[in-house]
XYZ file of C-alpha atoms in Angstrom:
298
model
C 61.012 65.450 175.662
C 61.220 62.453 177.970
C 63.713 60.787 175.573
C 65.965 63.895 175.596
C 65.896 63.928 179.386
C 66.947 60.217 179.565
C 69.773 60.952 177.169
C 70.963 63.980 179.096
C 70.341 66.522 176.260
C 69.743 69.952 177.749
C 67.821 72.674 175.959
C 65.898 72.444 172.736
C 67.517 70.661 169.755
C 65.722 70.624 166.292
C 66.588 70.192 162.700
C 64.067 72.692 161.548
C 66.754 75.150 160.251
C 68.351 72.519 157.950
C 64.913 71.336 156.730
C 63.810 74.933 156.081
C 66.981 75.523 154.024
C 66.127 72.570 151.818
C 62.555 73.761 151.491
C 63.598 77.257 150.423
C 66.103 75.830 147.977
C 63.429 73.591 146.361
C 61.030 76.566 146.313
C 63.589 78.732 144.461
C 64.447 76.095 141.939
C 61.880 74.714 139.484
C 61.332 70.964 139.231
C 63.140 70.791 135.890
C 66.189 72.802 137.047
C 67.115 70.527 139.920
C 68.903 67.902 137.731
C 70.892 70.657 136.002
C 71.855 72.161 139.394
C 73.033 68.766 140.641
C 75.131 68.224 137.515
C 76.823 71.575 137.852
C 77.653 70.935 141.509
C 79.014 67.475 140.602
C 81.196 68.953 137.821
C 82.601 71.558 140.280
C 83.372 68.932 142.860
C 85.092 66.812 140.167
C 87.188 69.852 139.107
C 88.260 70.488 142.748
C 89.294 66.918 143.226
C 91.345 66.840 140.064
C 93.057 70.048 141.029
C 93.855 68.613 144.426
C 95.598 65.530 142.970
C 97.503 67.763 140.530
C 98.823 69.879 143.395
C 99.704 66.797 145.331
C 102.020 65.613 142.572
C 103.424 69.161 142.212
C 104.138 69.369 145.925
C 106.275 66.179 145.754
C 108.444 67.965 143.252
C 108.721 71.161 145.321
C 106.383 73.142 142.925
C 102.991 74.700 143.293
C 101.440 76.398 146.254
C 101.864 73.441 148.773
C 104.962 71.858 150.305
C 105.515 68.568 152.049
C 104.900 68.483 155.807
C 107.623 67.420 158.304
C 108.014 63.682 158.256
C 107.315 63.425 154.474
C 110.511 65.183 153.338
C 112.187 62.058 152.040
C 109.484 61.757 149.299
C 110.693 65.004 147.702
C 111.992 64.374 144.112
C 113.871 66.848 141.946
C 111.746 67.987 138.964
C 114.426 66.992 136.395
C 114.701 63.431 137.926
C 110.852 63.223 138.052
C 110.657 63.917 134.305
C 113.169 61.092 133.632
C 110.943 58.600 135.411
C 108.395 56.517 133.568
C 104.629 57.012 134.342
C 104.647 53.671 136.134
C 107.477 54.814 138.393
C 105.794 58.070 139.080
C 102.520 56.334 140.058
C 104.462 54.006 142.348
C 106.106 56.911 144.118
C 102.727 58.728 144.614
C 101.135 55.578 145.903
C 103.950 55.073 148.475
C 103.502 58.702 149.467
C 99.725 58.292 150.113
C 100.203 55.061 152.131
C 103.068 56.399 154.320
C 102.335 57.375 157.917
C 105.233 59.310 159.585
C 106.462 58.521 163.077
C 105.784 60.963 165.850
C 109.468 61.834 166.222
C 109.794 62.653 162.513
C 106.878 65.099 162.470
C 108.625 67.764 164.531
C 112.088 69.277 164.600
C 114.212 69.008 167.772
C 115.336 72.460 169.061
C 119.006 73.086 168.340
C 119.528 74.526 171.858
C 118.124 71.423 173.660
C 120.448 70.147 176.283
C 122.994 73.018 175.985
C 124.200 74.887 179.005
C 122.922 78.438 179.477
C 126.235 79.755 180.880
C 128.468 81.828 178.701
C 131.311 80.270 176.747
C 134.829 80.261 178.145
C 137.124 82.948 176.829
C 140.135 80.619 176.897
C 140.067 78.059 174.118
C 141.706 74.658 174.298
C 143.829 75.572 171.276
C 145.542 78.324 173.336
C 146.519 76.037 176.314
C 150.205 75.309 176.750
C 151.483 72.187 174.980
C 152.003 69.090 177.084
C 155.651 68.290 178.016
C 155.320 64.709 176.771
C 155.125 65.999 173.150
C 157.917 68.640 173.559
C 160.536 66.413 171.841
C 158.765 66.501 168.463
C 160.302 69.906 167.776
C 163.530 69.206 165.783
C 166.544 70.938 167.355
C 168.496 71.210 164.069
C 169.279 74.926 164.171
C 169.177 76.271 167.759
C 169.988 79.789 166.564
C 166.897 80.019 164.415
C 164.124 82.284 165.776
C 161.229 80.172 164.362
C 161.203 76.422 164.530
C 158.677 74.299 162.588
C 156.517 71.941 164.532
C 155.506 68.640 163.016
C 151.728 67.988 163.058
C 150.510 65.598 165.733
C 147.630 63.288 164.880
C 146.015 60.978 167.409
C 143.448 58.244 166.576
C 141.903 55.131 168.237
C 142.699 51.619 166.958
C 139.400 49.782 166.213
C 136.910 49.812 169.083
C 139.437 49.731 171.848
C 139.935 52.779 174.073
C 143.731 53.049 173.424
C 145.037 56.040 171.562
C 148.016 56.069 169.420
C 150.067 58.694 167.547
C 149.997 58.479 163.770
C 153.351 59.255 162.168
C 152.890 61.230 158.952
C 154.335 59.604 155.829
C 154.923 61.550 152.603
C 155.693 58.529 150.486
C 152.054 57.481 149.785
C 150.879 61.014 149.032
C 153.879 61.719 146.842
C 153.490 58.423 145.024
C 149.816 59.209 144.332
C 150.753 62.571 142.817
C 153.298 60.956 140.498
C 150.901 58.168 139.501
C 149.533 58.862 135.947
C 146.610 56.362 136.514
C 145.376 58.049 139.642
C 141.634 58.739 140.020
C 140.759 62.241 138.755
C 136.977 62.001 138.944
C 134.785 61.901 142.045
C 136.446 60.464 145.146
C 134.616 58.032 147.369
C 135.545 56.686 150.887
C 134.263 53.519 152.418
C 133.367 54.320 156.016
C 131.926 52.246 158.870
C 128.685 53.307 160.592
C 130.294 52.800 164.057
C 133.180 55.188 163.199
C 131.660 58.513 164.440
C 134.750 60.449 163.211
C 134.142 59.649 159.504
C 130.435 58.982 159.786
C 128.553 61.291 162.256
C 125.611 59.876 164.199
C 123.260 62.317 162.428
C 123.630 60.425 159.108
C 120.440 58.533 158.630
C 119.629 57.984 154.865
C 121.141 57.740 151.355
C 121.457 60.960 149.483
C 120.626 59.212 146.155
C 117.624 56.982 146.849
C 116.525 58.873 149.979
C 115.991 55.509 151.801
C 117.123 55.278 155.428
C 120.134 53.147 156.375
C 119.157 49.931 158.211
C 121.020 47.632 160.496
C 122.573 45.665 157.572
C 124.231 48.818 156.204
C 127.392 48.578 158.310
C 129.592 50.222 155.664
C 128.493 53.148 153.493
C 130.119 55.453 150.876
C 131.153 58.985 151.796
C 131.770 61.613 149.127
C 131.476 65.360 148.525
C 128.546 66.758 146.480
C 125.878 69.426 146.187
C 123.194 69.300 148.925
C 119.969 71.179 149.342
C 118.285 72.677 152.357
C 115.398 75.150 152.991
C 116.228 78.344 154.833
C 113.899 80.249 157.240
C 112.225 82.069 154.372
C 111.326 78.799 152.641
C 113.857 79.196 149.832
C 115.882 76.153 148.669
C 119.566 76.777 149.106
C 122.214 74.601 147.486
C 125.631 74.124 149.052
C 128.599 71.753 148.914
C 129.018 69.304 151.733
C 129.586 65.587 152.624
C 127.026 63.171 151.248
C 126.576 59.496 152.156
C 125.365 56.776 149.803
C 124.472 53.101 150.066
C 127.350 50.713 149.353
C 125.196 49.304 146.562
C 125.935 49.213 142.797
C 122.512 50.543 141.735
C 122.788 53.644 144.064
C 126.357 54.438 143.088
C 125.623 53.933 139.304
C 122.565 56.171 139.494
C 124.455 58.870 141.303
C 127.549 58.769 139.069
C 127.172 57.269 135.584
C 130.996 56.969 135.247
C 131.376 55.242 138.607
C 134.034 52.544 138.994
C 134.941 50.587 142.088
C 138.598 51.639 141.774
C 137.471 55.123 142.732
C 136.523 53.959 146.238
C 139.220 54.502 148.832
C 139.259 52.433 151.993
C 140.995 54.192 154.921
C 142.864 52.124 157.528
C 140.329 53.235 160.142
C 137.558 51.388 158.273
C 139.644 48.185 158.085
C 140.000 48.296 161.913
C 136.196 48.175 162.348
C 135.711 45.263 159.792
C 136.181 41.560 160.638
C 139.205 39.506 159.544
C 139.387 38.744 155.808
C 137.575 41.934 154.792
C 140.777 43.479 153.285
C 141.189 40.660 150.813
C 137.453 40.801 149.848
C 137.681 44.579 149.179
C 140.872 44.280 147.158
C 139.340 41.491 145.093
C 136.345 43.796 144.352
C 138.673 46.413 142.984
C 138.634 48.988 145.831
C 141.827 50.937 146.709
C 142.756 49.771 150.239
C 145.294 52.014 151.990
C 148.004 50.130 153.919
C 147.847 50.432 157.723
C 150.760 51.351 159.931
C 151.411 47.716 160.697
C 151.730 46.868 157.055
C 154.153 49.721 156.454
């Protein structure tokens, strides 16, 4: 009692209940039945542990009664792709999954309404505003008696990282020549985009669609294409849809994504060249990529 008072333990605290339970269990079992009882309990525990590891591997493939928690989504593997892997590759993936510790900002989803204004949207859209007078001359005055006059499309873009905007004049020669080219690429189309170009590569792009590995600081240029993506709706069902996908500019990722991949299928827009250092155009052409000519070259 004096020891409990010095330790600050109030009330009575005993282990009599736990000891009594053991005493009653020993009384109910005979001396010869105790080893058999322990063996049955050990077998049941072994069975539970094996079922747990089986469900762990099934959850990585999106099967079974469990799913990966937020922050572990990049470890998900398609069941067909999983069956193509060797047992060593499967064990390596499971080992990486067990050793991974997610960051705090990956374990929860940011609300979609965060930072948005609560006021109602304006009824007048920017598309309905009157056209600026500086661009009024682009309407060709060929037939003044015609009721409807065609308006040429106006395209604005920035040159490199500067803040100056310029008007891109549409040219039909390159498009028309590609249509008449019998050796044009008819398979999957790929575009080489720069990570700093937020128009072709949004800031939300974070990882490769093939290897599911996040882009690091050395991945300044990546590949953009169109393919089938998957997402989980509110009911937990996996929905497939077509959208933009982004891949590493690496041969192994591109070959694994498309078995018939060839470097001449990669198109390099002029916007990407503006973000790259000098001499990059010659390097890309030597690699076999299709580099579009810029306005200055035309």
